[in-house]
CSV table of C-alpha atoms in Angstrom, one decimal:
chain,number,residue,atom,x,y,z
A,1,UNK,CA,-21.1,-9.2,-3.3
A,2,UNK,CA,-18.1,-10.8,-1.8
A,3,UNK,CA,-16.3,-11.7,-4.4
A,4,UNK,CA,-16.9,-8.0,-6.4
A,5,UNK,CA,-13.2,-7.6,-8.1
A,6,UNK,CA,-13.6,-4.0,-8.6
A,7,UNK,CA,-12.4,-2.1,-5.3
A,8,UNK,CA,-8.9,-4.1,-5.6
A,9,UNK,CA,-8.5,-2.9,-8.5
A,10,UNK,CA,-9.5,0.1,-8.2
A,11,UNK,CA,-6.8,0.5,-5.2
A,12,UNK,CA,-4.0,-1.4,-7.2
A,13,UNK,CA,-4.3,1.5,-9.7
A,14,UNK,CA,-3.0,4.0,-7.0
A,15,UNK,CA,0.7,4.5,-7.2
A,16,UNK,CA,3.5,4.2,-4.4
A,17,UNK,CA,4.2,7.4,-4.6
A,18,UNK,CA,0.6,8.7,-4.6
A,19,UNK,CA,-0.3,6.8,-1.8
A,20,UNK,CA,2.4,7.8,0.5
A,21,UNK,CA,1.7,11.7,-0.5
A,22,UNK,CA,-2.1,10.8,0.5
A,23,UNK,CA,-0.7,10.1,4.0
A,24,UNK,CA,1.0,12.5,4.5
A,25,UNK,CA,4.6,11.2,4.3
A,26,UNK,CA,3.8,7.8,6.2
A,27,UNK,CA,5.4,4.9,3.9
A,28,UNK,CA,4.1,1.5,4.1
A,29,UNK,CA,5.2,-1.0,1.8
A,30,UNK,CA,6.1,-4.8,1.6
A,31,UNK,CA,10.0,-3.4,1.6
A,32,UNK,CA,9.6,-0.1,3.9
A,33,UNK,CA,7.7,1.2,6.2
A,34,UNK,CA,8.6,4.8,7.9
A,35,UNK,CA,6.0,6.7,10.1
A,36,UNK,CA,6.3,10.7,10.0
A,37,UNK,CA,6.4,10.9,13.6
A,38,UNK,CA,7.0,9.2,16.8
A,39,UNK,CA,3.4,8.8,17.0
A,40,UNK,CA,3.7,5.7,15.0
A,41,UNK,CA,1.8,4.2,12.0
A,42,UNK,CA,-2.1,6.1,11.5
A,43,UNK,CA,-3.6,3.1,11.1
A,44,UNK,CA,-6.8,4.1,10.4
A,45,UNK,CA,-5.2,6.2,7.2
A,46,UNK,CA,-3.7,3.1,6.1
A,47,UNK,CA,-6.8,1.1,6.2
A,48,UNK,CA,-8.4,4.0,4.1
A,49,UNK,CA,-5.9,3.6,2.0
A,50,UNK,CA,-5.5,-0.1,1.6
A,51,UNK,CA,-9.3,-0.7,1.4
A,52,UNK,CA,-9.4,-3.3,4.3
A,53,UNK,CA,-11.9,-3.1,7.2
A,54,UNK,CA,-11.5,-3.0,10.9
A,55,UNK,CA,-12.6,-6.2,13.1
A,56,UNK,CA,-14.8,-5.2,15.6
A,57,UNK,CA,-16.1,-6.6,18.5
A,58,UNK,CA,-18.9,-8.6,16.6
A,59,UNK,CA,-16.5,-10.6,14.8
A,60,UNK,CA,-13.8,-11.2,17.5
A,61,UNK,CA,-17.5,-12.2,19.5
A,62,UNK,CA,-18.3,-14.9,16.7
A,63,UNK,CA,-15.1,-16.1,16.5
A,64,UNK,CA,-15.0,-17.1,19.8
A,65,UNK,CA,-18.2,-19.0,19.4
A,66,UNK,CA,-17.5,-20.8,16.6
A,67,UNK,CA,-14.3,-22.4,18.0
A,68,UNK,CA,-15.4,-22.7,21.6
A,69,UNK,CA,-12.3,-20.6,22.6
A,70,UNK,CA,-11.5,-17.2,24.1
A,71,UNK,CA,-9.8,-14.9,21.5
A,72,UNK,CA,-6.0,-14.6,21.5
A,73,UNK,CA,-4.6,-11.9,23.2
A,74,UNK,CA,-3.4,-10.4,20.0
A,75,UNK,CA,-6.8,-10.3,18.7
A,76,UNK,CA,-8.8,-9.5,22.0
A,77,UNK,CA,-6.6,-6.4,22.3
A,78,UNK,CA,-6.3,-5.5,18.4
A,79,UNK,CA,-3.1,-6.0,17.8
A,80,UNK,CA,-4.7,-7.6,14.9
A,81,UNK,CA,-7.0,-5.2,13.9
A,82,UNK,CA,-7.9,-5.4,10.3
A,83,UNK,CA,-9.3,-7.8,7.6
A,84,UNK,CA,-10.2,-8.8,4.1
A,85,UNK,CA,-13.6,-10.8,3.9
A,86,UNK,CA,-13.2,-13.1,7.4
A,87,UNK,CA,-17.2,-12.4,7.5
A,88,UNK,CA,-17.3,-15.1,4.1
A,89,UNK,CA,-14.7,-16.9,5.4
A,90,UNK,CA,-16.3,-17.3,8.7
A,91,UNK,CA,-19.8,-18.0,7.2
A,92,UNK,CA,-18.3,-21.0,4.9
A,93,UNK,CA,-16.6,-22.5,8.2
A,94,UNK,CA,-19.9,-22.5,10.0
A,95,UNK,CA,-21.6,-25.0,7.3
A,96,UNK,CA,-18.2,-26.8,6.8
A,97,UNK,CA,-15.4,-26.8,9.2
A,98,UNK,CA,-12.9,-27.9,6.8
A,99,UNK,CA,-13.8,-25.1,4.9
A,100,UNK,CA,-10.5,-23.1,4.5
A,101,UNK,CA,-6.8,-23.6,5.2
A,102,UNK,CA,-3.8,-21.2,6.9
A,103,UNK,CA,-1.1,-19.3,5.0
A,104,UNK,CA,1.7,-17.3,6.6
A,105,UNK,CA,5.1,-17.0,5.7
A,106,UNK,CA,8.6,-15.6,6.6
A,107,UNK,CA,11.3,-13.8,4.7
A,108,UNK,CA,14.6,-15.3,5.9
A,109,UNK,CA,16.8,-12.1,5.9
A,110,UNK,CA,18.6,-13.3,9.3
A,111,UNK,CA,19.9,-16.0,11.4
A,112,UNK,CA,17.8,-15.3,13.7
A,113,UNK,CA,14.0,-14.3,14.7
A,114,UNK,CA,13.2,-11.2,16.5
A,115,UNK,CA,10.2,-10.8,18.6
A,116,UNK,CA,8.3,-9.3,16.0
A,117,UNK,CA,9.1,-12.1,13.7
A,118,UNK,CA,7.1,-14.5,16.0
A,119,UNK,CA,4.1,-12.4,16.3
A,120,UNK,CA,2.4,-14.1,13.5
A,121,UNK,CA,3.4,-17.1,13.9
A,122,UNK,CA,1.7,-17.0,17.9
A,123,UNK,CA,-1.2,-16.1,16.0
A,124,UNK,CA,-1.3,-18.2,13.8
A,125,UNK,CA,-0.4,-20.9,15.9
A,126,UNK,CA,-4.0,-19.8,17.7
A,127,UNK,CA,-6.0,-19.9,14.6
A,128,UNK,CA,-4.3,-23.7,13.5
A,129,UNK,CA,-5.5,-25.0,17.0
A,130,UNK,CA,-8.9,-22.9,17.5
A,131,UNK,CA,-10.4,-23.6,14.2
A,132,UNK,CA,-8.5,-27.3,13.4
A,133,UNK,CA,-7.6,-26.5,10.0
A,134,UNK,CA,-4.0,-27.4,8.0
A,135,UNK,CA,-1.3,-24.6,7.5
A,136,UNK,CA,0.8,-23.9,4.7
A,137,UNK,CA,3.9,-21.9,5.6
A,138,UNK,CA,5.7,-20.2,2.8
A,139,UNK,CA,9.8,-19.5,3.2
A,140,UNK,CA,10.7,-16.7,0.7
A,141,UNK,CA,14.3,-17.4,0.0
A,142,UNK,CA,14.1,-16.4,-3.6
A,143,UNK,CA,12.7,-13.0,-2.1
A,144,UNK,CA,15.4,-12.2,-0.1
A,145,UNK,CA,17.7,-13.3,-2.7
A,146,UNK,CA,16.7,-11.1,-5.2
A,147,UNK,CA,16.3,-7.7,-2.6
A,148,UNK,CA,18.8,-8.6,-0.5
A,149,UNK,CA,23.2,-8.9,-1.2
A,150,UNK,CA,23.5,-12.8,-0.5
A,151,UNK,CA,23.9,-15.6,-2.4
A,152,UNK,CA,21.4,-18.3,-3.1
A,153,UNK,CA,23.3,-20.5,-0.8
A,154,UNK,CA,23.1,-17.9,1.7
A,155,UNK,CA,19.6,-17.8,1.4
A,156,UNK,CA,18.7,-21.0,1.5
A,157,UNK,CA,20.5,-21.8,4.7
A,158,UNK,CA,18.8,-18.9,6.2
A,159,UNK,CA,15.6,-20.8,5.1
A,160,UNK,CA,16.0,-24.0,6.8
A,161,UNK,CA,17.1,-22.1,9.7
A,162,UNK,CA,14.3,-19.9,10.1
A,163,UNK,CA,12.2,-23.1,9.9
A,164,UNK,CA,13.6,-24.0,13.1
A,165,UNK,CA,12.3,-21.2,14.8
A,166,UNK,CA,8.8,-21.1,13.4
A,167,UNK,CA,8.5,-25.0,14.6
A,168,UNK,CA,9.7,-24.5,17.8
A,169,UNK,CA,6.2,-22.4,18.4
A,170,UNK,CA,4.8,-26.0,18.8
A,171,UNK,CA,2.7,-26.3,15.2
A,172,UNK,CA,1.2,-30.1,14.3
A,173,UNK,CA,3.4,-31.6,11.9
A,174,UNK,CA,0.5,-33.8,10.8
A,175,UNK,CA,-1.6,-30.9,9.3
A,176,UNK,CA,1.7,-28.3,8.8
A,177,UNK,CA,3.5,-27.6,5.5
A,178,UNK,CA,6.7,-25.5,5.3
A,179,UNK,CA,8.6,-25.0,2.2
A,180,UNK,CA,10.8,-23.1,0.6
A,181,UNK,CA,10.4,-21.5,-2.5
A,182,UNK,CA,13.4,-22.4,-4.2
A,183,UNK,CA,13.0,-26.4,-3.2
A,184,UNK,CA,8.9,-26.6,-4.0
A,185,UNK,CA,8.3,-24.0,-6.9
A,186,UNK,CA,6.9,-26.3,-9.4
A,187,UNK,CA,4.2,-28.5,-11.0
A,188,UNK,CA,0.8,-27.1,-9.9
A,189,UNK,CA,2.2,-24.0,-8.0
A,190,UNK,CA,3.9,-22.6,-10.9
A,191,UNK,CA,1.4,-22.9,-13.4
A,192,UNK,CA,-0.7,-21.0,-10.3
A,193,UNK,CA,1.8,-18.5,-10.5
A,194,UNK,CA,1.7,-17.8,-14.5
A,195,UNK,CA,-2.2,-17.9,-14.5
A,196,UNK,CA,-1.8,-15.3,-11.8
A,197,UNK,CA,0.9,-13.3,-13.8
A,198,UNK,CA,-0.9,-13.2,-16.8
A,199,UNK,CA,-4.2,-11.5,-14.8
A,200,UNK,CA,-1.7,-8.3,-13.9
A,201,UNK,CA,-0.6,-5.7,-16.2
A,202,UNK,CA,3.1,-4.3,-15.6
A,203,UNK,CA,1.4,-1.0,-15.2
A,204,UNK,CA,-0.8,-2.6,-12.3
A,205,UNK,CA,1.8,-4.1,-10.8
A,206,UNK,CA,4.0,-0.8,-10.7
A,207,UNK,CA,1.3,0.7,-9.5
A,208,UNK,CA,0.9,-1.4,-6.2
A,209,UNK,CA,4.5,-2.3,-5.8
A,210,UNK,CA,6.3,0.7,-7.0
A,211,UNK,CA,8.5,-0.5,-9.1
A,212,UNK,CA,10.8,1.1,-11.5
A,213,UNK,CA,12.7,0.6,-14.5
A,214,UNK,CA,15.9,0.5,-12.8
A,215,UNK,CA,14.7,-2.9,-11.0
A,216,UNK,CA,15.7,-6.1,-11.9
A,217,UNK,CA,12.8,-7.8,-13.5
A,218,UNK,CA,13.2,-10.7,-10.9
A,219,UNK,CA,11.2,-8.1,-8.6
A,220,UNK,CA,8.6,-7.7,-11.0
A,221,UNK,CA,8.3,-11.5,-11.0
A,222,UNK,CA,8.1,-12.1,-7.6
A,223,UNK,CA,4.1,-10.9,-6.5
A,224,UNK,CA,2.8,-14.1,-8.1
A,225,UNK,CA,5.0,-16.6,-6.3
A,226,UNK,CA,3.6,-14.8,-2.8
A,227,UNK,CA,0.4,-15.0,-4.4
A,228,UNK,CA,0.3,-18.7,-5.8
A,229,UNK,CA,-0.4,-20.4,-2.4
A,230,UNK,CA,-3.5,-18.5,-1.4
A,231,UNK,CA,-5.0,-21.4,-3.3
A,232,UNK,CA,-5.3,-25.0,-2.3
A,233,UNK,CA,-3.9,-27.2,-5.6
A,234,UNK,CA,-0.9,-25.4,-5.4
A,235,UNK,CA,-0.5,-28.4,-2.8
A,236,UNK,CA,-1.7,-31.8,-4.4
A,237,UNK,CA,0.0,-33.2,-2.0
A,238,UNK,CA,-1.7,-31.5,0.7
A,239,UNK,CA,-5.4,-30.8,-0.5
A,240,UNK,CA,-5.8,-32.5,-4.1
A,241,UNK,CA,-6.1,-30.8,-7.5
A,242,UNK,CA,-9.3,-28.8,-6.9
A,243,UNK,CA,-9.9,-24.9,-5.9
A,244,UNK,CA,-12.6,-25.5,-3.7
A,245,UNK,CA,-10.7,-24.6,-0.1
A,246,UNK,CA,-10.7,-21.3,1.1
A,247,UNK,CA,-7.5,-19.6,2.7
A,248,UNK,CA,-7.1,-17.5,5.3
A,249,UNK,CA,-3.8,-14.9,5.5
A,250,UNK,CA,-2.7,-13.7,8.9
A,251,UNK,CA,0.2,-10.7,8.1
A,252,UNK,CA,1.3,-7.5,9.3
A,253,UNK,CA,-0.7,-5.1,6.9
A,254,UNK,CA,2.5,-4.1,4.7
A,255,UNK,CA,2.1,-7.5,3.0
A,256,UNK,CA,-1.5,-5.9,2.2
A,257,UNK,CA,-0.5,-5.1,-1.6
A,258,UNK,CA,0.2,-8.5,-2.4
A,259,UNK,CA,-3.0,-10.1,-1.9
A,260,UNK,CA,-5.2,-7.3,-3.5
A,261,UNK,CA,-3.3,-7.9,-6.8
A,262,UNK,CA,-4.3,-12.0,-5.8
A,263,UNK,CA,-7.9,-11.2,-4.9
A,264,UNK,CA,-8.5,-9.2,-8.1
A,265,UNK,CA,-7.0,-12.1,-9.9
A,266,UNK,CA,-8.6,-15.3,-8.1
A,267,UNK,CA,-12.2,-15.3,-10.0
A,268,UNK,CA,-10.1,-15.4,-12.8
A,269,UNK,CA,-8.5,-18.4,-12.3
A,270,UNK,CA,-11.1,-20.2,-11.0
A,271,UNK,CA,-10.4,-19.7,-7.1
A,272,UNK,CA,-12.0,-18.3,-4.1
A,273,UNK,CA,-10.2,-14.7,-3.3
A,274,UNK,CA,-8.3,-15.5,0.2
A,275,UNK,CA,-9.4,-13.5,3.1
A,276,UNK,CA,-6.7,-11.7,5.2
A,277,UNK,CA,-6.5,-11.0,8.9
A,278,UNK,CA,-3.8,-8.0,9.2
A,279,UNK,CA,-1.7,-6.7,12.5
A,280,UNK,CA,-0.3,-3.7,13.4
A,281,UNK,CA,4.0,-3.6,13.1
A,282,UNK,CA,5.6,-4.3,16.4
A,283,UNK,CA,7.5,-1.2,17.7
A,284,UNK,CA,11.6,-0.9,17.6
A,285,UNK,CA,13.0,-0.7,21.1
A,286,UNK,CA,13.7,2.7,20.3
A,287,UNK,CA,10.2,3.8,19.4
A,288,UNK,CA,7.7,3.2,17.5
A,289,UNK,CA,8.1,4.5,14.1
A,290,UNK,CA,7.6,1.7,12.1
A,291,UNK,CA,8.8,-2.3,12.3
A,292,UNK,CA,11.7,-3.7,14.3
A,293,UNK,CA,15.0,-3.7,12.2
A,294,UNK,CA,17.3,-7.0,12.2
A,295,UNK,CA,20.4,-4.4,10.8
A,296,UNK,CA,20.2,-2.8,14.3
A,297,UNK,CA,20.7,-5.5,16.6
A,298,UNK,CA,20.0,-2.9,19.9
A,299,UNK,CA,16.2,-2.0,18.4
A,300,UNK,CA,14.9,-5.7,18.6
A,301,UNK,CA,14.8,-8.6,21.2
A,302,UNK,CA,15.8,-11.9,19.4
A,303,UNK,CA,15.2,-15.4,20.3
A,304,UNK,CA,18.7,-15.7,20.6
A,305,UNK,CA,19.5,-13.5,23.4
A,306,UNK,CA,20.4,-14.5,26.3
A,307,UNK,CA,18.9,-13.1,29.3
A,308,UNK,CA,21.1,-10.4,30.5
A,309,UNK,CA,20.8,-9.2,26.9
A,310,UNK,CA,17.2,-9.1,27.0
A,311,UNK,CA,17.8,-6.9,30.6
A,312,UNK,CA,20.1,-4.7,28.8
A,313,UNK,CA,18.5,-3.9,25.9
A,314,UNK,CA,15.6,-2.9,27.5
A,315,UNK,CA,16.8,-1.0,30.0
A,316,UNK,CA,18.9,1.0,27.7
A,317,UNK,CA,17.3,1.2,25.1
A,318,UNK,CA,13.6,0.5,25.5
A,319,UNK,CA,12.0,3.9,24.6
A,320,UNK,CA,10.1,4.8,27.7
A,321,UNK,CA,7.3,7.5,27.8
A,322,UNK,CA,7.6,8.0,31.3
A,323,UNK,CA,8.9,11.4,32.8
A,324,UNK,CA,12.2,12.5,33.4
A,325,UNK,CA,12.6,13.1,36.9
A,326,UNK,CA,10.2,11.1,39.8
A,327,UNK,CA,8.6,14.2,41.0
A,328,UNK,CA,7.0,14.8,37.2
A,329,UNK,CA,6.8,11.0,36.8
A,330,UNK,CA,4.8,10.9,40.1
A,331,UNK,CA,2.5,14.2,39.1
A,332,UNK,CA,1.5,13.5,35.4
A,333,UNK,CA,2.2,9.9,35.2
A,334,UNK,CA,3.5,8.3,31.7
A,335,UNK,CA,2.8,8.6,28.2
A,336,UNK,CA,1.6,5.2,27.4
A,337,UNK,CA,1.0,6.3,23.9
A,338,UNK,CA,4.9,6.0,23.0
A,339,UNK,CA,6.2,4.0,25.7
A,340,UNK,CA,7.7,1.2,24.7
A,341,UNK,CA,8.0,-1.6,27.5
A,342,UNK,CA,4.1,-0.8,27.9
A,343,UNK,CA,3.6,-1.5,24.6
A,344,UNK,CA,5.5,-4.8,24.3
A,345,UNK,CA,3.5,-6.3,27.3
A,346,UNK,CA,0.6,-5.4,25.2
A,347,UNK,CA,1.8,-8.4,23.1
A,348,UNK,CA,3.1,-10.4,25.0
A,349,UNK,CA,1.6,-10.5,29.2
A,350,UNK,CA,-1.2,-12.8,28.6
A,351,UNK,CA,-2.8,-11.6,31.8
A,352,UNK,CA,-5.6,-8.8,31.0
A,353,UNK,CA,-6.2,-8.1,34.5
A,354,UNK,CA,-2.6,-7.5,35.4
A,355,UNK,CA,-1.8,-5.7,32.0
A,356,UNK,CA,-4.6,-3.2,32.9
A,357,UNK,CA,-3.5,-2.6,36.4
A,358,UNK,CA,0.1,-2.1,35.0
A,359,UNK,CA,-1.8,0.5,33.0
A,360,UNK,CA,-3.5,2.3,35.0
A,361,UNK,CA,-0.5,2.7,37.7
A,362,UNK,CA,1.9,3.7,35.5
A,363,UNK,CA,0.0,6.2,33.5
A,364,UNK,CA,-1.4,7.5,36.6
A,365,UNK,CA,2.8,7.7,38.2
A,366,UNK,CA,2.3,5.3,40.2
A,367,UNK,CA,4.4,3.1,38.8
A,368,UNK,CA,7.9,4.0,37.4
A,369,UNK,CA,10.0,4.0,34.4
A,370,UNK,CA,12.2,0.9,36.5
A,371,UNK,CA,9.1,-1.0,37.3
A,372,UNK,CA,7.5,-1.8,34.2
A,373,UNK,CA,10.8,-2.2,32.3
A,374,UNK,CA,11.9,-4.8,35.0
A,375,UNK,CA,7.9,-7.0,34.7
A,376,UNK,CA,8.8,-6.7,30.7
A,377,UNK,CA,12.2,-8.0,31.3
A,378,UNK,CA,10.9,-10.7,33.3
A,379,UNK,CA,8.1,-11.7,30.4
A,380,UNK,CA,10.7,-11.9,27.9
A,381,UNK,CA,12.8,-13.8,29.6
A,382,UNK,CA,10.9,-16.2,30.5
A,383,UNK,CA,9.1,-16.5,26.9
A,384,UNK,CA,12.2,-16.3,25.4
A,385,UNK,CA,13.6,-19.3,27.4
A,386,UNK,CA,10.9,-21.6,26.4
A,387,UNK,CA,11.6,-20.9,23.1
A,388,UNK,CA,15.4,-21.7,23.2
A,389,UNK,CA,13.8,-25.0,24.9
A,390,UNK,CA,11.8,-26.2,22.4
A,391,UNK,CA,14.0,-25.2,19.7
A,392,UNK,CA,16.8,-27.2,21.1
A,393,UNK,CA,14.4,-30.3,19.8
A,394,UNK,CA,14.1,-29.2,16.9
A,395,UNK,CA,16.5,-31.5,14.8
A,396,UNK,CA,17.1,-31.1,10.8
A,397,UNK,CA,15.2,-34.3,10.6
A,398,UNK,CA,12.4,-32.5,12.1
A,399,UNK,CA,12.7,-29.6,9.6
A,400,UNK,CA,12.5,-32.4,6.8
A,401,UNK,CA,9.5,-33.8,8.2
A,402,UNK,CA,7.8,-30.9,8.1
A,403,UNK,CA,8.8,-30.1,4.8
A,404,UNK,CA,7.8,-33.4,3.2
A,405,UNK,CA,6.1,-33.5,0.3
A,406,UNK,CA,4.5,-37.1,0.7
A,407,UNK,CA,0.6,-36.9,0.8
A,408,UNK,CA,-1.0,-36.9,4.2
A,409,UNK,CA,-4.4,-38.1,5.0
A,410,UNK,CA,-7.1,-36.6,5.2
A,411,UNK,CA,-8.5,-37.1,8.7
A,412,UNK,CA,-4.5,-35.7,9.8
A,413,UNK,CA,-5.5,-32.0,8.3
A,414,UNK,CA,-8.6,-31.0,9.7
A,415,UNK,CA,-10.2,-31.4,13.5
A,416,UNK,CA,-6.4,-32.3,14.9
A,417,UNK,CA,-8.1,-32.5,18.8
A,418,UNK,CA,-5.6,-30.1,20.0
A,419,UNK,CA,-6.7,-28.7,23.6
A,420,UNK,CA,-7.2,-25.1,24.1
A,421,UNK,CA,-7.1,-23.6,27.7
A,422,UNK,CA,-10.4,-22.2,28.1
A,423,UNK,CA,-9.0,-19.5,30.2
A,424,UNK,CA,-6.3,-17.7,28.5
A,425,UNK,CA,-7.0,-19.1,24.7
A,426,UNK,CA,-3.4,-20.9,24.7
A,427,UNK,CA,-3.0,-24.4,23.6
A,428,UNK,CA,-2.6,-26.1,26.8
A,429,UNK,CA,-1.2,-29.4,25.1
């Protein structure tokens, strides 16, 4: 049964520390994540571990004909790779289309985006136009307030900031919600968030989020604000006072812990347990050994950069698996396993045809080290600059209208007749 409570719990039981001893020293949290080796994140450990479940080609298939699209890139080539009940999800949208809603979010830590800050919101952008549904974007200044040394002013600002960026990926202000938590947390939402609280032992909650007695207990009263907007009343404004909508999480899989301790608690306040769509963690420049870090400014590509940063970064410090003189290069070809510019285009060359030659040429040798950096340089540049276009239209009055709290209508939140290239799965409006 799909709404069966028990394996979440059962997993939410585990401990930090147990967990991360079970995989052999890889640490994935909602605060860290370290792999043991260059090799990267096991993935296939971690969904063992989180009790999620791989999308396969059967479900990428009948998403694709339910929206009349091609999948994204990110999905077509599993970048986002694992999920929480998107089967229910996708059976409740085929009798009703305005069935369920989005919910991502953003931690504002930094003045700026990197590119693996914009992953999600690409796809999720995707998923808004595809199915036609509303969006509720959650900006976690109180988060980073309380785990991070800046002020609430500090954090704030970072906030509306950040909000600039996430807009600037084109999302429909009609059917589009961003807010920050210290601006919206009230009403409906916080009663939400104490009916949640009251469903999860401290015990429980150490055990998923490893706390300790040393923390603050503004930590250990953070899960349910993340958790409150997995369900629909939380904005009256937005979708009325009932529970009836379901929502659908796209995250990178550390945020994984969070929503198990909201599934296991949704029955019990009367709501449908949210379904999730996880990705893997985009790789640092310097190798893929976890997420990109915005307190080394060399292992990420930011929105910000101008375009002979973006060249030098990557040419210097791009991790490259390719050999280390031509001759070798040219006999054995390159490790596409670890090399970096390879895997970037992964996410971000929307071409399949060209990423595969790319592939094939330079693991075969064919292509070197030089080559493939300079094609990525070229895609980032030019994605990049778009980005710094649209943003530049992206006034504070914009920001406000998308954080406005007046009620919208109906007919503006589902079926928005946004146009989807039926080529490339891009929104070609």
């Amino acid at each position: 049964m799909a709404d069966a409570a028990a394996p979440e719990a059962e997993v939410a039981k585990l401990s930090i520390n147990d967990q991360q001893q079970q995989d052999d020293g890889q640490v994935v949290t909602p605060w860290e994540v370290a792999a043991e080796s260059e090799g990267g994140i096991d993935y296939g450990k971690l969904v063992k571990r989180f009790g999620c479940s791989n999308i396969d080609q059967a479900l990428v298939d009948r998403m694709e004909k339910l929206t009349g699209v091609p999948a994204h890139p990110l999905l077509r080539r599993g970048v986002f790779f694992a999920h929480r009940d998107l089967k229910a999800l996708l059976d409740a949208y085929e009798k009703d289309p305005k069935s369920f809603y989005l919910y991502t979010g953003r931690g504002p830590s930094s003045e700026s985006l990197h590119m693996g800050h914009l992953v999600p919101f690409m796809f999720t952008k995707w998923l808004q136009d595809a199915f036609k549904v509303p969006l509720v974007i959650q900006l976690t200044d109180d988060e980073k307030y309380i785990w991070k040394s800046m002020t609430l002013e500090e954090s704030t600002r970072l906030a509306f900031e950040n909000a600039k960026d996430i807009i600037a990926c084109g999302f429909n202000p009609k059917s589009t919600f961003i807010f920050s938590d210290f601006d919206y947390v009230g009403g409906q939402f916080y009663k939400n968030m104490v009916m949640i609280g009251k469903c999860v032992t401290f015990n429980q909650a150490r055990g998923c989020f490893g706390f300790e007695g040393e923390d603050p207990i503004a930590k250990i009263a953070f899960p349910p604000v993340q958790a409150a907007p997995s369900f629909p009343d939380s904005f009256p404004h937005m979708f009325g006072t009932g529970k009836k909508l379901r929502c659908l999480i796209p995250c990178a899989i550390d945020q994984d812990p969070y929503f198990r301790m909201t599934r296991d608690a949704a029955p019990r306040i009367g709501g449908h347990k949210p379904a999730l769509i996880e990705s893997r963690f985009f790789p640092s420049l310097k190798g893929e050994s976890g997420k990109m870090s915005a307190s080394d400014p060399n292992s990420a590509i930011y929105v910000t950069d101008t375009p002979k940063q973006i060249k030098n970064k990557v040419n210097k410090h791009a991790f490259s698996g390719g050999k280390q003189t031509v001759e070798e290069h040219r006999e054995h070809g390159a490790d596409l396993s670890v090399d970096v510019p390879w895997k970037y285009l992964n996410f971000f060359l929307e071409d399949d045809e060209e990423l595969k030659k790319i592939g094939e040429e330079y693991g075969s040798g064919q292509m070197l080290t030089g080559e493939i950096k300079a094609k990525l340089i070229a895609v980032l540049q030019d994605m990049i600059g778009k980005h710094q276009e649209a943003r530049k239209s992206v006034t504070d009055d914009v920001v406000k209208t998308f954080m406005s709290t007046e009620k919208r209508k109906p007919e503006d939140l589902f079926g928005d007749g946004k146009v989807i290239c039926k080529h490339c799965g891009q929104c070609a409006n």
